[in-house]
Amino acid sequence: MGIDIPHKHVKKSARTAPASKNPYLALLVKLYRFLARRTKSRFNEVVLKRLYMSRTQRPPVSLSRLSKVLKGRPSTQIAVVVATITDDARMLRVPQLRVCALRFTQKARARIEKAGGRCLTFDQLALLRPTGANTVLIRGPKSREAVRHFGAPGVPGSHAKPFVRSKGRKFERARGRRKSCGFKV
């Protein structure tokens, strides 16, 4: 005899398909769904999951972040970004990069190709590296302010931002924040 758990209103929240009606994205999903099933590669599963994501969950990656991650790695490695690659005007010299992404801004594409690099699409990547071997998966920074509040503020080791009205002397600065008032965490 089992436990009676109410499943009437339980809904799985994870996406199983992209919300976008973009036909090219739908084709990529079809391709990576096949690869994830047939290759048993964790890389393909992750790429598929990221293809489902909304634009908010796919923040852009700049050329400077890309070059920072690839610095010191062999030139045979391909950077894989399930998002847009943007240009960084502060970066004077772009190294030779091999990048696969959903989109490239015009300037970013021009600068990568001028430096002798290659801009790949995901269908080209599927032909070159079907299992994702010798690739580096890169994600952009979570740029929403709300993300800073995730977690438990006030817990040792946590850097979650508390929801405080103000940042003055009288706000969340007493018990638990100093020795003279009870204890300090």
C-alpha positions as a Python dict, from the first residue, in 0.01 Angstrom:
ca = {
    (1, 'M'): (0, 0, 0),
    (2, 'G'): (140, 338, -100),
    (3, 'I'): (117, 688, 36),
    (4, 'D'): (-166, 896, -100),
    (5, 'I'): (13, 1191, -264),
    (6, 'P'): (-206, 1447, -440),
    (7, 'H'): (-86, 1452, -803),
    (8, 'K'): (-392, 1626, -941),
    (9, 'H'): (-234, 1970, -977),
    (10, 'V'): (135, 1874, -998),
    (11, 'K'): (286, 1998, -1322),
    (12, 'K'): (640, 1946, -1448),
    (13, 'S'): (785, 2293, -1499),
    (14, 'A'): (1095, 2203, -1702),
    (15, 'R'): (1069, 2276, -2074),
    (16, 'T'): (1058, 1989, -2321),
    (17, 'A'): (1054, 2213, -2629),
    (18, 'P'): (1140, 2576, -2701),
    (19, 'A'): (858, 2830, -2672),
    (20, 'S'): (993, 3007, -2981),
    (21, 'K'): (831, 2944, -3318),
    (22, 'N'): (1163, 2989, -3500),
    (23, 'P'): (1184, 2709, -3763),
    (24, 'Y'): (1567, 2702, -3756),
    (25, 'L'): (1568, 2656, -3380),
    (26, 'A'): (1311, 2377, -3420),
    (27, 'L'): (1545, 2200, -3665),
    (28, 'L'): (1839, 2232, -3424),
    (29, 'V'): (1624, 2086, -3145),
    (30, 'K'): (1534, 1795, -3372),
    (31, 'L'): (1902, 1736, -3451),
    (32, 'Y'): (2026, 1755, -3090),
    (33, 'R'): (1734, 1547, -2962),
    (34, 'F'): (1854, 1274, -3198),
    (35, 'L'): (2220, 1317, -3097),
    (36, 'A'): (2135, 1318, -2724),
    (37, 'R'): (1941, 995, -2768),
    (38, 'R'): (2184, 811, -2993),
    (39, 'T'): (2528, 922, -2871),
    (40, 'K'): (2462, 897, -2494),
    (41, 'S'): (2673, 1214, -2469),
    (42, 'R'): (2616, 1447, -2173),
    (43, 'F'): (2731, 1738, -2390),
    (44, 'N'): (2443, 1688, -2636),
    (45, 'E'): (2191, 1664, -2350),
    (46, 'V'): (2314, 1994, -2205),
    (47, 'V'): (2306, 2168, -2545),
    (48, 'L'): (1951, 2040, -2603),
    (49, 'K'): (1837, 2166, -2262),
    (50, 'R'): (1990, 2508, -2334),
    (51, 'L'): (1822, 2525, -2675),
    (52, 'Y'): (1487, 2502, -2490),
    (53, 'M'): (1572, 2800, -2268),
    (54, 'S'): (1418, 3144, -2289),
    (55, 'R'): (1620, 3451, -2393),
    (56, 'T'): (1647, 3556, -2027),
    (57, 'Q'): (1816, 3227, -1944),
    (58, 'R'): (2056, 3263, -2241),
    (59, 'P'): (2248, 3584, -2165),
    (60, 'P'): (2496, 3696, -2434),
    (61, 'V'): (2868, 3624, -2412),
    (62, 'S'): (3122, 3892, -2504),
    (63, 'L'): (3442, 3836, -2701),
    (64, 'S'): (3650, 3932, -2396),
    (65, 'R'): (3487, 3662, -2178),
    (66, 'L'): (3533, 3411, -2460),
    (67, 'S'): (3905, 3486, -2503),
    (68, 'K'): (3955, 3479, -2124),
    (69, 'V'): (3807, 3127, -2101),
    (70, 'L'): (4004, 2997, -2401),
    (71, 'K'): (4336, 3150, -2294),
    (72, 'G'): (4601, 2880, -2251),
    (73, 'R'): (4384, 2609, -2408),
    (74, 'P'): (4484, 2423, -2727),
    (75, 'S'): (4374, 2590, -3053),
    (76, 'T'): (4193, 2270, -3158),
    (77, 'Q'): (3924, 2330, -2894),
    (78, 'I'): (3595, 2482, -3001),
    (79, 'A'): (3405, 2719, -2772),
    (80, 'V'): (3034, 2633, -2768),
    (81, 'V'): (2786, 2901, -2663),
    (82, 'V'): (2409, 2844, -2676),
    (83, 'A'): (2351, 3219, -2696),
    (84, 'T'): (2463, 3530, -2884),
    (85, 'I'): (2828, 3635, -2915),
    (86, 'T'): (2871, 4010, -2883),
    (87, 'D'): (3163, 4239, -2959),
    (88, 'D'): (3366, 4408, -2686),
    (89, 'A'): (3505, 4745, -2800),
    (90, 'R'): (3742, 4757, -2497),
    (91, 'M'): (3929, 4458, -2637),
    (92, 'L'): (4194, 4579, -2880),
    (93, 'R'): (4329, 4249, -3011),
    (94, 'V'): (4111, 3943, -3070),
    (95, 'P'): (4293, 3607, -3058),
    (96, 'Q'): (4227, 3332, -3311),
    (97, 'L'): (3910, 3159, -3190),
    (98, 'R'): (3691, 2874, -3308),
    (99, 'V'): (3342, 2946, -3182),
    (100, 'C'): (3003, 2782, -3227),
    (101, 'A'): (2702, 2992, -3126),
    (102, 'L'): (2334, 3048, -3200),
    (103, 'R'): (2400, 3403, -3320),
    (104, 'F'): (2689, 3645, -3371),
    (105, 'T'): (2656, 4020, -3387),
    (106, 'Q'): (2796, 4163, -3713),
    (107, 'K'): (3101, 4321, -3547),
    (108, 'A'): (3178, 4012, -3340),
    (109, 'R'): (3167, 3786, -3647),
    (110, 'A'): (3383, 4029, -3848),
    (111, 'R'): (3646, 4053, -3570),
    (112, 'I'): (3665, 3675, -3515),
    (113, 'E'): (3706, 3606, -3887),
    (114, 'K'): (3958, 3890, -3933),
    (115, 'A'): (4174, 3733, -3658),
    (116, 'G'): (4175, 3406, -3854),
    (117, 'G'): (3912, 3234, -3640),
    (118, 'R'): (3596, 3050, -3740),
    (119, 'C'): (3231, 3112, -3658),
    (120, 'L'): (3038, 2785, -3663),
    (121, 'T'): (2669, 2700, -3647),
    (122, 'F'): (2532, 2411, -3441),
    (123, 'D'): (2464, 2192, -3746),
    (124, 'Q'): (2830, 2236, -3851),
    (125, 'L'): (2938, 2147, -3498),
    (126, 'A'): (2724, 1831, -3507),
    (127, 'L'): (2921, 1717, -3814),
    (128, 'L'): (3263, 1812, -3669),
    (129, 'R'): (3214, 1695, -3307),
    (130, 'P'): (2900, 1478, -3275),
    (131, 'T'): (2980, 1384, -2913),
    (132, 'G'): (3113, 1726, -2809),
    (133, 'A'): (3467, 1598, -2763),
    (134, 'N'): (3737, 1867, -2740),
    (135, 'T'): (3487, 2149, -2690),
    (136, 'V'): (3430, 2404, -2411),
    (137, 'L'): (3073, 2489, -2311),
    (138, 'I'): (3045, 2851, -2203),
    (139, 'R'): (2757, 3044, -2047),
    (140, 'G'): (2705, 3417, -2010),
    (141, 'P'): (2657, 3593, -1675),
    (142, 'K'): (2311, 3579, -1520),
    (143, 'S'): (2235, 3947, -1556),
    (144, 'R'): (1899, 3981, -1376),
    (145, 'E'): (1910, 4163, -1044),
    (146, 'A'): (1667, 3907, -900),
    (147, 'V'): (1935, 3637, -926),
    (148, 'R'): (2139, 3815, -659),
    (149, 'H'): (1868, 3743, -402),
    (150, 'F'): (1869, 3365, -464),
    (151, 'G'): (1977, 3174, -156),
    (152, 'A'): (1957, 3253, 215),
    (153, 'P'): (2101, 3588, 326),
    (154, 'G'): (2263, 3596, 669),
    (155, 'V'): (2380, 3234, 654),
    (156, 'P'): (2758, 3187, 688),
    (157, 'G'): (2922, 3149, 346),
    (158, 'S'): (2616, 3277, 160),
    (159, 'H'): (2646, 3587, -57),
    (160, 'A'): (2273, 3623, -122),
    (161, 'K'): (2156, 3982, -120),
    (162, 'P'): (1886, 4052, 141),
    (163, 'F'): (1567, 4238, 58),
    (164, 'V'): (1631, 4552, 265),
    (165, 'R'): (1454, 4884, 243),
    (166, 'S'): (1778, 5078, 281),
    (167, 'K'): (2147, 5020, 345),
    (168, 'G'): (2191, 5249, 645),
    (169, 'R'): (2297, 5213, 1009),
    (170, 'K'): (1952, 5103, 1128),
    (171, 'F'): (1882, 4835, 868),
    (172, 'E'): (1980, 4472, 938),
    (173, 'R'): (2286, 4577, 1135),
    (174, 'A'): (2194, 4463, 1489),
    (175, 'R'): (2138, 4112, 1629),
    (176, 'G'): (2330, 3850, 1436),
    (177, 'R'): (2545, 4111, 1258),
    (178, 'R'): (2761, 4225, 1554),
    (179, 'K'): (2904, 4080, 1875),
    (180, 'S'): (2763, 4352, 2104),
    (181, 'C'): (2403, 4259, 2012),
    (182, 'G'): (2364, 3894, 2105),
    (183, 'F'): (2590, 3719, 1851),
    (184, 'K'): (2764, 3762, 1518),
    (185, 'V'): (2725, 3517, 1232),
}
